[in-house]
CSV table of C-alpha atoms and ligand atoms in Angstrom, one decimal:
chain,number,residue,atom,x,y,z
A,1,UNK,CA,13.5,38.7,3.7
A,2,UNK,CA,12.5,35.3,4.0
A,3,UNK,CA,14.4,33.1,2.2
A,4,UNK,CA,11.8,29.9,0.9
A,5,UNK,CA,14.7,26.5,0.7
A,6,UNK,CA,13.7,24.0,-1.3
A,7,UNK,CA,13.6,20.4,1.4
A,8,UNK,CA,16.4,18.5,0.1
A,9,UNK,CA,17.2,14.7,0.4
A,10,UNK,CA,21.0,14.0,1.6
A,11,UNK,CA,20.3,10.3,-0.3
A,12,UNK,CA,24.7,9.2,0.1
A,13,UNK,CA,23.4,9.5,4.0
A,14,UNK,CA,20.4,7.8,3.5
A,15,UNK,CA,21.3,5.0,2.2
A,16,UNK,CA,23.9,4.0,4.2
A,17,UNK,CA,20.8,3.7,6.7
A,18,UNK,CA,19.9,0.8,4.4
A,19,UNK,CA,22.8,-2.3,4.8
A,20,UNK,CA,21.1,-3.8,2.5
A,21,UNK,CA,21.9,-1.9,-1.0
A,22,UNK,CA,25.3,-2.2,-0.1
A,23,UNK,CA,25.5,-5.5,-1.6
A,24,UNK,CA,26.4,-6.9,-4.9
A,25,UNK,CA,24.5,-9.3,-7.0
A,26,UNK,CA,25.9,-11.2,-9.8
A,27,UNK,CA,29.3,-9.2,-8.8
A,28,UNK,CA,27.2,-5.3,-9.7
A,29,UNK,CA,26.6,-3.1,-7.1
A,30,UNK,CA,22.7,-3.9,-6.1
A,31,UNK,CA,20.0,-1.8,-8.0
A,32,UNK,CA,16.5,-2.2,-6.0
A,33,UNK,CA,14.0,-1.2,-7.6
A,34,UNK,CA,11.2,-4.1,-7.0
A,35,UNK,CA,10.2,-1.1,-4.2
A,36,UNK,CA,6.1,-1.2,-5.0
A,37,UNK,CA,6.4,-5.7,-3.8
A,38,UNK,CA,8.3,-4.7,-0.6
A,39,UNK,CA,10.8,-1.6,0.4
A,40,UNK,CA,13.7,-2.0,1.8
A,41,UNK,CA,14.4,-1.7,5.6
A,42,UNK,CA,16.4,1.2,7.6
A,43,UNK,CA,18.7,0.2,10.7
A,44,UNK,CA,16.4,2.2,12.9
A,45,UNK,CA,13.6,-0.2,12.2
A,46,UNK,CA,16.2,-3.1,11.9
A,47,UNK,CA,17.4,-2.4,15.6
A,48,UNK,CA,14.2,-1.1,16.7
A,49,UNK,CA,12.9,-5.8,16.1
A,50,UNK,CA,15.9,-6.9,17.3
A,51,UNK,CA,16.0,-4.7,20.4
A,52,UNK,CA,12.2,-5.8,21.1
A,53,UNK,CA,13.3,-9.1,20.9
A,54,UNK,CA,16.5,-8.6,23.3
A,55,UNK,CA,14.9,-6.7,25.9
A,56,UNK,CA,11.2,-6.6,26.6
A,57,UNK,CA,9.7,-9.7,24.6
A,58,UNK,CA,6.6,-10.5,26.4
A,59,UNK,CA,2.8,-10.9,25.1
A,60,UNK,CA,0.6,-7.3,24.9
A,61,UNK,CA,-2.8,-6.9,26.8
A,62,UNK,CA,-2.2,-9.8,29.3
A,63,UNK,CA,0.3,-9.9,32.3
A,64,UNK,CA,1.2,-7.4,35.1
A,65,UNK,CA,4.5,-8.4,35.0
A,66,UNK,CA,7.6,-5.8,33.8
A,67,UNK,CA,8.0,-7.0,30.5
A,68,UNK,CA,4.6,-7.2,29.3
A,69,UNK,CA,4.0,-3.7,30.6
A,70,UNK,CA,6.3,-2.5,28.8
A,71,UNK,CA,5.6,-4.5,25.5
A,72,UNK,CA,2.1,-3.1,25.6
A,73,UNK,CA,3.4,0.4,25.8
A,74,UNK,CA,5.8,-0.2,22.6
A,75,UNK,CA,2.5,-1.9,21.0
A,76,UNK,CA,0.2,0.6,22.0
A,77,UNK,CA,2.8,3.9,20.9
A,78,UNK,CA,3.0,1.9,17.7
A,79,UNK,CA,-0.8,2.6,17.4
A,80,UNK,CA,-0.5,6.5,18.6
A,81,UNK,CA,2.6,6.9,15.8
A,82,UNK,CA,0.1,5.4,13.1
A,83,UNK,CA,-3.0,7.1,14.5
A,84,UNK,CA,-1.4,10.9,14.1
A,85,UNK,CA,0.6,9.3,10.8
A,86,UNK,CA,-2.8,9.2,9.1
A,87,UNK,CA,-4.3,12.1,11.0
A,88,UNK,CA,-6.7,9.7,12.7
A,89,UNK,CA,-9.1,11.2,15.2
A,90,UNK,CA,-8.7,8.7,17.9
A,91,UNK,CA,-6.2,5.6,17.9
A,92,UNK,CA,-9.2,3.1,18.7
A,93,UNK,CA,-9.8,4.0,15.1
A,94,UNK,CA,-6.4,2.3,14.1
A,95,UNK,CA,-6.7,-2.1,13.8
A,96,UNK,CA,-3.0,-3.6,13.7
A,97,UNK,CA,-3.7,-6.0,11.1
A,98,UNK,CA,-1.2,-8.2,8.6
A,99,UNK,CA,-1.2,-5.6,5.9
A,100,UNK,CA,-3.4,-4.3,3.5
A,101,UNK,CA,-4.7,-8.2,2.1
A,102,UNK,CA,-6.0,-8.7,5.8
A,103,UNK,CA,-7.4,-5.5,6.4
A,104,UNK,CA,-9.5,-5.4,3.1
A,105,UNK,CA,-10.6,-8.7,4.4
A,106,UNK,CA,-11.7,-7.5,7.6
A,107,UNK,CA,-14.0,-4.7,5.9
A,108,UNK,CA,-15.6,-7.4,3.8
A,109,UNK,CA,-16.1,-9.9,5.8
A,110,UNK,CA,-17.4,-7.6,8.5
A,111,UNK,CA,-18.9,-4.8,6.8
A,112,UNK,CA,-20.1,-7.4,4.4
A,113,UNK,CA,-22.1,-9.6,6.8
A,114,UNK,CA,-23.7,-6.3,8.8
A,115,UNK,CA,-24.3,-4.8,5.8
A,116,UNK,CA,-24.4,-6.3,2.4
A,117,UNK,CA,-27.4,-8.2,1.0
A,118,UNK,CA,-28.8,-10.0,-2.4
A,119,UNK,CA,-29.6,-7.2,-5.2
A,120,UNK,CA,-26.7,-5.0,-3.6
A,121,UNK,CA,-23.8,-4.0,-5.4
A,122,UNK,CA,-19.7,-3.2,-4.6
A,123,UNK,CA,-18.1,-0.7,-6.5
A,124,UNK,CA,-14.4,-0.9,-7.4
A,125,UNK,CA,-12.4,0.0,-10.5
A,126,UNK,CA,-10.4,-1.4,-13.4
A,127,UNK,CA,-7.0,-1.1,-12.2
A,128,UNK,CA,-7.4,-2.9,-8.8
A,129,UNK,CA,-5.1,-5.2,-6.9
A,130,UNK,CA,-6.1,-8.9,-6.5
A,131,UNK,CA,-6.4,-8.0,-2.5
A,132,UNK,CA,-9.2,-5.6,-3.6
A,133,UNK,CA,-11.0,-7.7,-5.9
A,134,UNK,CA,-11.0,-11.1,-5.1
A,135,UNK,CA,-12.7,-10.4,-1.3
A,136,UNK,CA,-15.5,-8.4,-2.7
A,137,UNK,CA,-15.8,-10.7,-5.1
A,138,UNK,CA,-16.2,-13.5,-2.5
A,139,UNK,CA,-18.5,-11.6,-0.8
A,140,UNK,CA,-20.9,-10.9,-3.7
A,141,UNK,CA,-20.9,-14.7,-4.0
A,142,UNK,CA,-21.7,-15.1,-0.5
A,143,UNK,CA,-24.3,-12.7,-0.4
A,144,UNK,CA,-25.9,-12.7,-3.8
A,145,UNK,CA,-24.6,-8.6,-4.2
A,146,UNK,CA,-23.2,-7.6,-7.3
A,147,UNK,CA,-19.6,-6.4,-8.1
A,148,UNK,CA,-19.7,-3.3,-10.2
A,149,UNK,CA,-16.4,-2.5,-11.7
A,150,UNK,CA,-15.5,1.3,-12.5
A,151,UNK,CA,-13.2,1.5,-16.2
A,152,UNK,CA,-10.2,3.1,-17.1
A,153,UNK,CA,-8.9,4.5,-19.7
A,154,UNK,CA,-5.8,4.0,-22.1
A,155,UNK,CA,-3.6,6.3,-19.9
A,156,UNK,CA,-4.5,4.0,-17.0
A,157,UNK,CA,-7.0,6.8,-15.3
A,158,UNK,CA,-10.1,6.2,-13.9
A,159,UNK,CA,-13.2,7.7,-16.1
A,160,UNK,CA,-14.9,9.5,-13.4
A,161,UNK,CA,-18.1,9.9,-15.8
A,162,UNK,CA,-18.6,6.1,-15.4
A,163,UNK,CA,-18.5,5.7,-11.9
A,164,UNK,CA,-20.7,8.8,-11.2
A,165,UNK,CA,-23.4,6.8,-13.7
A,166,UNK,CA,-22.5,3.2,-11.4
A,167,UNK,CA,-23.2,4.9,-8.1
A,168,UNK,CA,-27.2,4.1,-7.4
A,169,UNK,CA,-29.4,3.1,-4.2
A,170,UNK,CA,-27.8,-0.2,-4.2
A,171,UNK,CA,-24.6,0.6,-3.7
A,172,UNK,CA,-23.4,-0.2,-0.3
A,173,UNK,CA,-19.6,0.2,-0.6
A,174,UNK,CA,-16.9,1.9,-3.0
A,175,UNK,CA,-13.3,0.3,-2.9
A,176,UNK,CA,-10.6,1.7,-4.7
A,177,UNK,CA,-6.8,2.5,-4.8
A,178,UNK,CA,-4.9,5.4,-4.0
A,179,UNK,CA,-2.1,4.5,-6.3
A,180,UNK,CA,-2.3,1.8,-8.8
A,181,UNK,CA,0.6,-0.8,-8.0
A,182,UNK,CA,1.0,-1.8,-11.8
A,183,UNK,CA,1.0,1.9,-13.3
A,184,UNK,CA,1.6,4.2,-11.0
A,185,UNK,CA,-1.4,6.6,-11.7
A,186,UNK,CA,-2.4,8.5,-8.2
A,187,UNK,CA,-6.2,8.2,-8.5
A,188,UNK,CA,-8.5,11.3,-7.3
A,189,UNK,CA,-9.7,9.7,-4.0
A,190,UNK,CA,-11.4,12.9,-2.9
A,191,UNK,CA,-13.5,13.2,-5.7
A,192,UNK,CA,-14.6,9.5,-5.4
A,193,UNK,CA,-15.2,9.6,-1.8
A,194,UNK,CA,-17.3,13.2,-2.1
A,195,UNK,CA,-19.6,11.2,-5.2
A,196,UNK,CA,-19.8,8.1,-2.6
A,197,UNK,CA,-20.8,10.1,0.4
A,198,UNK,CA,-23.5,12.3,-1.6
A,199,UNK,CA,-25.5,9.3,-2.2
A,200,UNK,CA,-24.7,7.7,1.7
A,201,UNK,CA,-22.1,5.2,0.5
A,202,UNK,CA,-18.8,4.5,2.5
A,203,UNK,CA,-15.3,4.2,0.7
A,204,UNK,CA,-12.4,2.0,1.2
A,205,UNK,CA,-9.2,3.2,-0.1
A,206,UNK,CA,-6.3,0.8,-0.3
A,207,UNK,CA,-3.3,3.1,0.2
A,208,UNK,CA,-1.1,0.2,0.1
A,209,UNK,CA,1.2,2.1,-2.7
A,210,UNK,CA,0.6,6.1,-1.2
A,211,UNK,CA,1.6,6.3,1.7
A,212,UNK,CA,5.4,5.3,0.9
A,213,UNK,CA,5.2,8.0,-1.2
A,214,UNK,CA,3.0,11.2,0.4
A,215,UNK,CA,1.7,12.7,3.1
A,216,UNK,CA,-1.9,10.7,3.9
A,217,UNK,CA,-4.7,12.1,5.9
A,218,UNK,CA,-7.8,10.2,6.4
A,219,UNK,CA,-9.7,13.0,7.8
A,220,UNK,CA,-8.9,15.5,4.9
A,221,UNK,CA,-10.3,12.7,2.9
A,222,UNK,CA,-13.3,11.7,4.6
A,223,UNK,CA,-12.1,8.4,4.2
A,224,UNK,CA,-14.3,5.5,5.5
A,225,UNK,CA,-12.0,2.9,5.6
A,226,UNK,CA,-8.0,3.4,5.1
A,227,UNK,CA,-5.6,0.3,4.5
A,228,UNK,CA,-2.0,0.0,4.3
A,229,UNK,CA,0.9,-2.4,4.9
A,230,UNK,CA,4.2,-1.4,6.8
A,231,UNK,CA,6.2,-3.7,4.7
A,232,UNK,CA,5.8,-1.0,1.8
A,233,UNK,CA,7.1,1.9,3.4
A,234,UNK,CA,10.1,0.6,5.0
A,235,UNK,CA,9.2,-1.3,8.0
A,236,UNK,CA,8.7,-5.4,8.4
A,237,UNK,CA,6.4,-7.4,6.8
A,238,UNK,CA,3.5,-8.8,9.3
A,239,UNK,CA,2.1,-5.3,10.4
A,240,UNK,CA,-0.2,-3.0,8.9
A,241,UNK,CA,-3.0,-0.8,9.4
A,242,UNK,CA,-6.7,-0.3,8.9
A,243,UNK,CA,-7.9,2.7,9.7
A,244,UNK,CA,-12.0,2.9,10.1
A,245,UNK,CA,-13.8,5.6,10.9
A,246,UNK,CA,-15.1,5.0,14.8
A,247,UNK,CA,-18.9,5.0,13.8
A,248,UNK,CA,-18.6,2.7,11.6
A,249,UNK,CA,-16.3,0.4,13.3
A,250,UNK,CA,-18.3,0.6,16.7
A,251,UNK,CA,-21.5,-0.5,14.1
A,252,UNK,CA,-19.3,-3.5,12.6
A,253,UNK,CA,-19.5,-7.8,14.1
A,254,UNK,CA,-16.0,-8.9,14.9
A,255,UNK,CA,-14.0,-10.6,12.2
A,256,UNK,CA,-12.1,-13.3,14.2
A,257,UNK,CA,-12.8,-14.7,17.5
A,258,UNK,CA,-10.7,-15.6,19.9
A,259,UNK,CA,-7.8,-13.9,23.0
A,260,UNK,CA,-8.1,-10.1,23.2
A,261,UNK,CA,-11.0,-9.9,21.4
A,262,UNK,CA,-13.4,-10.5,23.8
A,263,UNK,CA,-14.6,-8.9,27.7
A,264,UNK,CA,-16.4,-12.4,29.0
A,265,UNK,CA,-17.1,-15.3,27.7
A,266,UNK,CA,-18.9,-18.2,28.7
A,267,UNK,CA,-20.4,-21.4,27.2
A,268,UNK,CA,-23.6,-19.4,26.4
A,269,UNK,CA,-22.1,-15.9,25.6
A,270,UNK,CA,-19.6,-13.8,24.5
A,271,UNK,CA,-19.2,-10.0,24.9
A,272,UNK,CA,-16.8,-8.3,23.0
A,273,UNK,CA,-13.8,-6.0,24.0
A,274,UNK,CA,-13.7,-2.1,23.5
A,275,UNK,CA,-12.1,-0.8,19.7
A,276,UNK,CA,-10.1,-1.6,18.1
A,277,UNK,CA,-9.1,-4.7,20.1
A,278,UNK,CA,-12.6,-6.4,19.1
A,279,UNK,CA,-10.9,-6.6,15.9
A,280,UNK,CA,-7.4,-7.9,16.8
A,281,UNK,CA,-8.2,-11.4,17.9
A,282,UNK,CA,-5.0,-13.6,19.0
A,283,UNK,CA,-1.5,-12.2,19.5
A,284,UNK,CA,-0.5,-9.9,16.9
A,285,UNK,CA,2.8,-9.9,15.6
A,286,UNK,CA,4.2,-7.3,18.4
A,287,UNK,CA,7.9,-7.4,16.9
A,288,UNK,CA,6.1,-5.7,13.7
A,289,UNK,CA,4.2,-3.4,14.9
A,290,UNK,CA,6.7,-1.7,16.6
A,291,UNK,CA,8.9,-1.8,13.6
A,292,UNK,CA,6.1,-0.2,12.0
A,293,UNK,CA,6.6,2.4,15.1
A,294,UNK,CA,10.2,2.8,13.9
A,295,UNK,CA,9.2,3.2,10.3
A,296,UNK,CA,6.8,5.6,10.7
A,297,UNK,CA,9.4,7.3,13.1
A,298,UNK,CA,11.8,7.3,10.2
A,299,UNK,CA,9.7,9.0,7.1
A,300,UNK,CA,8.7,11.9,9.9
A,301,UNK,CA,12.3,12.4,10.6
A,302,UNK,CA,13.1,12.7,6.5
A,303,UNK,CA,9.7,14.7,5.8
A,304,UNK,CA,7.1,14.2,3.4
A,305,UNK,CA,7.8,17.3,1.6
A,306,UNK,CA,11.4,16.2,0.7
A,307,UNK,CA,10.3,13.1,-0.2
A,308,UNK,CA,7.8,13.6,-2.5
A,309,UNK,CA,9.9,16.6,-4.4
A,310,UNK,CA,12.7,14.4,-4.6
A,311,UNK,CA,10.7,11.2,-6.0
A,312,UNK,CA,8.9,13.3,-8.3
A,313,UNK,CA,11.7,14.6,-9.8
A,314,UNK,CA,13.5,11.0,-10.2
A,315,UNK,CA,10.7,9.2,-11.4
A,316,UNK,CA,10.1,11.9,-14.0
A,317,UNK,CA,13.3,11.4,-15.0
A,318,UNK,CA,12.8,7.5,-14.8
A,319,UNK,CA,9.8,8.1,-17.1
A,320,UNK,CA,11.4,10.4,-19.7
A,321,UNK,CA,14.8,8.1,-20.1
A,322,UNK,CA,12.8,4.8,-20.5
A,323,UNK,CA,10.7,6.4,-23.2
A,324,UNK,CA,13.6,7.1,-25.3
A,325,UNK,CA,15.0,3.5,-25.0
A,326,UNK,CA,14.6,2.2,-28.7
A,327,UNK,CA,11.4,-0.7,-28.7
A,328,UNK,CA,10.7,0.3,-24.8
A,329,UNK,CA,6.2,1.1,-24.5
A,330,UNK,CA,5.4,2.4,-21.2
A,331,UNK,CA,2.1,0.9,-19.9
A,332,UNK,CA,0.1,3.4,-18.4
A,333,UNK,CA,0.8,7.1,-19.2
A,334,UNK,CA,-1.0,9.1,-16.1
A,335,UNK,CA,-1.2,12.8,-15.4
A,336,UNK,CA,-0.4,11.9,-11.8
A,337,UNK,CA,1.9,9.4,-10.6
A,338,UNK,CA,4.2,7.9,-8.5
A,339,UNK,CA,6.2,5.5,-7.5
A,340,UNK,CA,5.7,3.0,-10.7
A,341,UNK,CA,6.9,2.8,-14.1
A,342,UNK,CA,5.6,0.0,-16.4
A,343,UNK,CA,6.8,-1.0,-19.5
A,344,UNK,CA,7.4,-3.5,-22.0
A,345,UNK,CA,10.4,-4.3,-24.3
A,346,UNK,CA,9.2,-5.1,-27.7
A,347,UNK,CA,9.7,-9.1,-29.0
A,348,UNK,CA,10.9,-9.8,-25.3
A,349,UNK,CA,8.7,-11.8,-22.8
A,350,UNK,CA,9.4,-9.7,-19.1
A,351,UNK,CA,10.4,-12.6,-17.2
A,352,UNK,CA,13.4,-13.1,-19.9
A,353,UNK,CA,14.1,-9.5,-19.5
A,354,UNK,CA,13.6,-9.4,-15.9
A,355,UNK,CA,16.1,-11.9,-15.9
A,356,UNK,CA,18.5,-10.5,-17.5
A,357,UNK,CA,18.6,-7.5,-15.7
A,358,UNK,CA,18.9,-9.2,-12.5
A,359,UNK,CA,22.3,-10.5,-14.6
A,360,UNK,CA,23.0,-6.9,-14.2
A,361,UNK,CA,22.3,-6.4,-10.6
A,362,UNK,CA,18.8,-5.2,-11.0
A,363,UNK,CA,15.5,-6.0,-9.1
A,364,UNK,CA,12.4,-5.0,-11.0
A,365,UNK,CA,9.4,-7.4,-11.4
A,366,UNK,CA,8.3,-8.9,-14.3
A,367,UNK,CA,4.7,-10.5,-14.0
A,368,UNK,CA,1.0,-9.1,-13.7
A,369,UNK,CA,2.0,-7.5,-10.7
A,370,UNK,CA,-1.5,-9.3,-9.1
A,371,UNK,CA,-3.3,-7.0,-11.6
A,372,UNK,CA,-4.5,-9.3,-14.0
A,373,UNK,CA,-7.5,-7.7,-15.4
A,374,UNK,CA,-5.0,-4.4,-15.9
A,375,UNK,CA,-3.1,-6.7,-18.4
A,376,UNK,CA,-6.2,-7.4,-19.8
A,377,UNK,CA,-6.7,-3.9,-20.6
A,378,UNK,CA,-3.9,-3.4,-22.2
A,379,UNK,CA,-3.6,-6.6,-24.0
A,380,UNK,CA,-0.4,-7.7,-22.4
A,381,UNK,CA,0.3,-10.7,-20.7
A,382,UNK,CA,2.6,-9.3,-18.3
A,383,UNK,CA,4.8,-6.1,-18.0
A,384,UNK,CA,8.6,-4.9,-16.3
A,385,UNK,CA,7.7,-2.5,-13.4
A,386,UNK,CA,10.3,-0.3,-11.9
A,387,UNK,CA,9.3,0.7,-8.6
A,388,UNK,CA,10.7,3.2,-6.4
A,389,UNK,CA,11.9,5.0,-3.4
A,390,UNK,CA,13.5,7.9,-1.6
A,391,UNK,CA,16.6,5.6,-1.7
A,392,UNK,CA,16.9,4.9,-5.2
A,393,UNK,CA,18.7,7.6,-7.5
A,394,UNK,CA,19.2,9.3,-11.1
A,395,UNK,CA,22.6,6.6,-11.7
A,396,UNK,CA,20.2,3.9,-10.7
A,397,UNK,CA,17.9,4.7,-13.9
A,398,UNK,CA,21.0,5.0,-16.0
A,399,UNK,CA,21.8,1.6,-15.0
A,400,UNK,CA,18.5,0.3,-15.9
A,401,UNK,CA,18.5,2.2,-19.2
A,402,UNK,CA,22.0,0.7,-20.1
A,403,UNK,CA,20.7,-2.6,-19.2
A,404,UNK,CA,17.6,-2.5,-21.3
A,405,UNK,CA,19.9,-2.1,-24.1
A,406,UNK,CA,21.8,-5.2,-23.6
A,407,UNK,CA,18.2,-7.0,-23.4
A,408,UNK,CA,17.7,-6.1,-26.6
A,409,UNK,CA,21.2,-7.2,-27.9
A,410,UNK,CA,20.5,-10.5,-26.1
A,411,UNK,CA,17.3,-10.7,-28.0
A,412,UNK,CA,18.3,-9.0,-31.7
A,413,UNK,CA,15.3,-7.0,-30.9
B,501,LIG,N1,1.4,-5.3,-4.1
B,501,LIG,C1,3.2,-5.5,-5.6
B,501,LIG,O1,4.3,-6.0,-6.0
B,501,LIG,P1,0.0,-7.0,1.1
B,501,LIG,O2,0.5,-8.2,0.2
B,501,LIG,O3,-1.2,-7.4,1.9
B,501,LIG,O4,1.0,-6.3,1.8
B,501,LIG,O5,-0.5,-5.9,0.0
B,501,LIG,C2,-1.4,-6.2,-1.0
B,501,LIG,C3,-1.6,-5.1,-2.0
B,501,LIG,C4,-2.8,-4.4,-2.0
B,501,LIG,N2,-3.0,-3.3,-2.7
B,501,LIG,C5,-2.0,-2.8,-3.5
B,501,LIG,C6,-2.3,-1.6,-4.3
B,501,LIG,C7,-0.8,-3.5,-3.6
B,501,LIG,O6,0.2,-3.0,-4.4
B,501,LIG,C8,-0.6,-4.6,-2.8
B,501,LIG,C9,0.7,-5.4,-2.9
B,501,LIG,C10,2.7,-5.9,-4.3
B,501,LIG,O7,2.6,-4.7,-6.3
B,501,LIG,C11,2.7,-7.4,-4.1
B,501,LIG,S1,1.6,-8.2,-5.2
């Protein structure tokens, strides 16, 4: 008889690969849970910078010499380890870019001058990050195209019956996230990529918030256009990836000119360099990237499967024990989540609260979370998120939940 085990977490273990949560603030033990602005980072990926740096520093692309050889080939493995991380057919479809900001960037600046004219319209939705609003939003001012914006509802979902009525002939592009930063709700991406690609249109998805949580695969999705920072799922900030599908890509003007990018220049003309590197111009932050390497490395080695069961159970937990705290509304109540939990403590503004907590040793952010028109929605100015990871555990919530009560003591609310 087969005997089906349930993929476990061993989190004591793994988070003594983390040095940094075994600090104190403000004389507590640390409680991070500010995991959705930036994860923490493992020693794997820690040593993984500093070893670059020791050993084989040297620019990528450009010299014969030992060290640049072999900085290449770290640069380059980065690329396979986030090509099969995404299930990418070929790795010229992967673009090492800053994170997810600059690669949304990329697509509209370059899928916007190839392809977007006056009368056209973008498609994105209601519960968007600033990073995938404000560059379609530049570009519709560039180019005379409008921005067509896809609501939600009062859970925080996405109504699917609007944005089937918003696709049309005009539309040129859809742009949407996987997982809403400020709620948590785990949108249906297939769905809105199938509607897109009925009528012809490509689809962006920011997966800035999914894939430190699950298993991605841009294939399975017949995803267009992919984005993600490392910084999120436990590597170093300055690297992150845009996927694009080859076609498209190969069809797309460069972004930014300049070393790497090209094959000859002279005064009169330049021809451009193979994919992806026509869309990496200048030295990229090499150090990164192969953290990245390391990070990807790292979630392999712990599995998807373990960590999604085991985040799914603690954040259900996170969500049932902060709904029971006395004056505590959650913001954003969606059938699928992950990751986020929102919330406000009634007659207490979340900086104050935020605040206090760090008092207590505990990181969450307090702000709009660079969701503005989200707040809008729901008629706040601003909202505590706890975020989470793999790392983070039941005690951790309890802490939080004890601390919310002093917030309210604090405040006689
Ligand atoms: N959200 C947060 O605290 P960058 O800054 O380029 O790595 O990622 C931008 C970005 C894009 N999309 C989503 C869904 C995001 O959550 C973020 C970053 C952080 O929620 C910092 S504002």
């Amino acid at each position: 008889m087969t005997r089906i085990t349930k993929p476990a977490l061993d989190v004591v273990s793994i988070r003594s690969d983390f040095p940094i949560l075994e600090q104190e603030v403000h004389g507590k033990p640390l409680v991070y849970l500010d995991n959705a602005a930036t994860s923490q980072k493992p020693r794997p990926v820690i040593d993984a910078i500093s070893r670059f740096y020791a050993n084989t520093n040297a620019n990528v692309h450009r010299g014969v010499h030992t060290l640049s050889v072999r900085s290449t080939e770290l640069y380059e493995g980065a690329r396979e380890k986030s090509r099969a991380f995404v299930n990418a057919a070929e790795a010229a479809e992967i673009v090492f870019v800053r994170g997810t900001t600059e690669a949304i960037n990329l697509v509209a600046n370059s899928f916007g001058a190839a392809r977007v004219r006056a009368g056209d319209e973008v498609v994105i939705s209601a519960m968007e990050h600033h990073s995938n609003i404000v560059p379609w939003q530049m570009l519709c001012q560039r180019s005379g195209a409008k921005l067509r914006v896809i609501p939600i509802d009062r859970h925080g979902e996405i109504k699917l019956d609007e944005y089937r009525k918003l696709l049309n002939e005009r539309t040129r592009i859809v742009a949407v996230s996987h997982v809403s930063n400020s709620l948590g709700t785990v949108n249906p991406v297939d769905e809105i990529i199938s509607l897109a690609h009925e009528r012809g249109v490509p689809v962006l998805i920011d997966g800035a918030q999914a894939v430190p949580h699950f298993r991605v695969d841009v294939r399975a999705l017949d995803a267009d256009f992919y984005a993600f920072s490392g910084h999120k799922m436990f590597g170093p900030t300055g690297a992150g990836v845009l996927y694009a599908r080859k076609s498209l890509l190969e069809s797309l003007p460069p972004y930014q000119g300049g070393g790497d990018m090209i094959a000859s220049v002279t005064f009169e003309k330049t021809t451009y360099n193979v994919l992806p590197h026509r869309f990496e111009a200048g030295t990229p932050d090499i150090a990164a990237v192969v953290g990245l390497g390391a990070a990807i490395d790292y979630v392999h080695a712990l599995g998807y499967d373990a960590i999604e069961s085991y985040e799914n159970e603690l954040v259900a937990y996170a969500v049932d024990a902060l709904s029971r705290v006395p004056g505590v509304t959650l913001v954003g109540t969606p059938t699928h989540r992950v990751g986020v939990v929102s919330f406000t403590v009634e007659g207490v503004h979340p900086h104050d609260a935020g605040m206090i907590l760090d008092h207590e040793g505990i990181a969450i952010r307090a702000g709009h979370h660079c969701t503005q028109p989200v707040m809008d929605f729901f008629e706040v100015p601003a909202t505590n998120r706890a975020s989470f990871a793999f790392y983070n555990t039941r005690a951790e919530v309890d802490r939080l939940v004890a601390a919310l009560a002093k917030v309210r003591e604090v405040f006689g609310s």
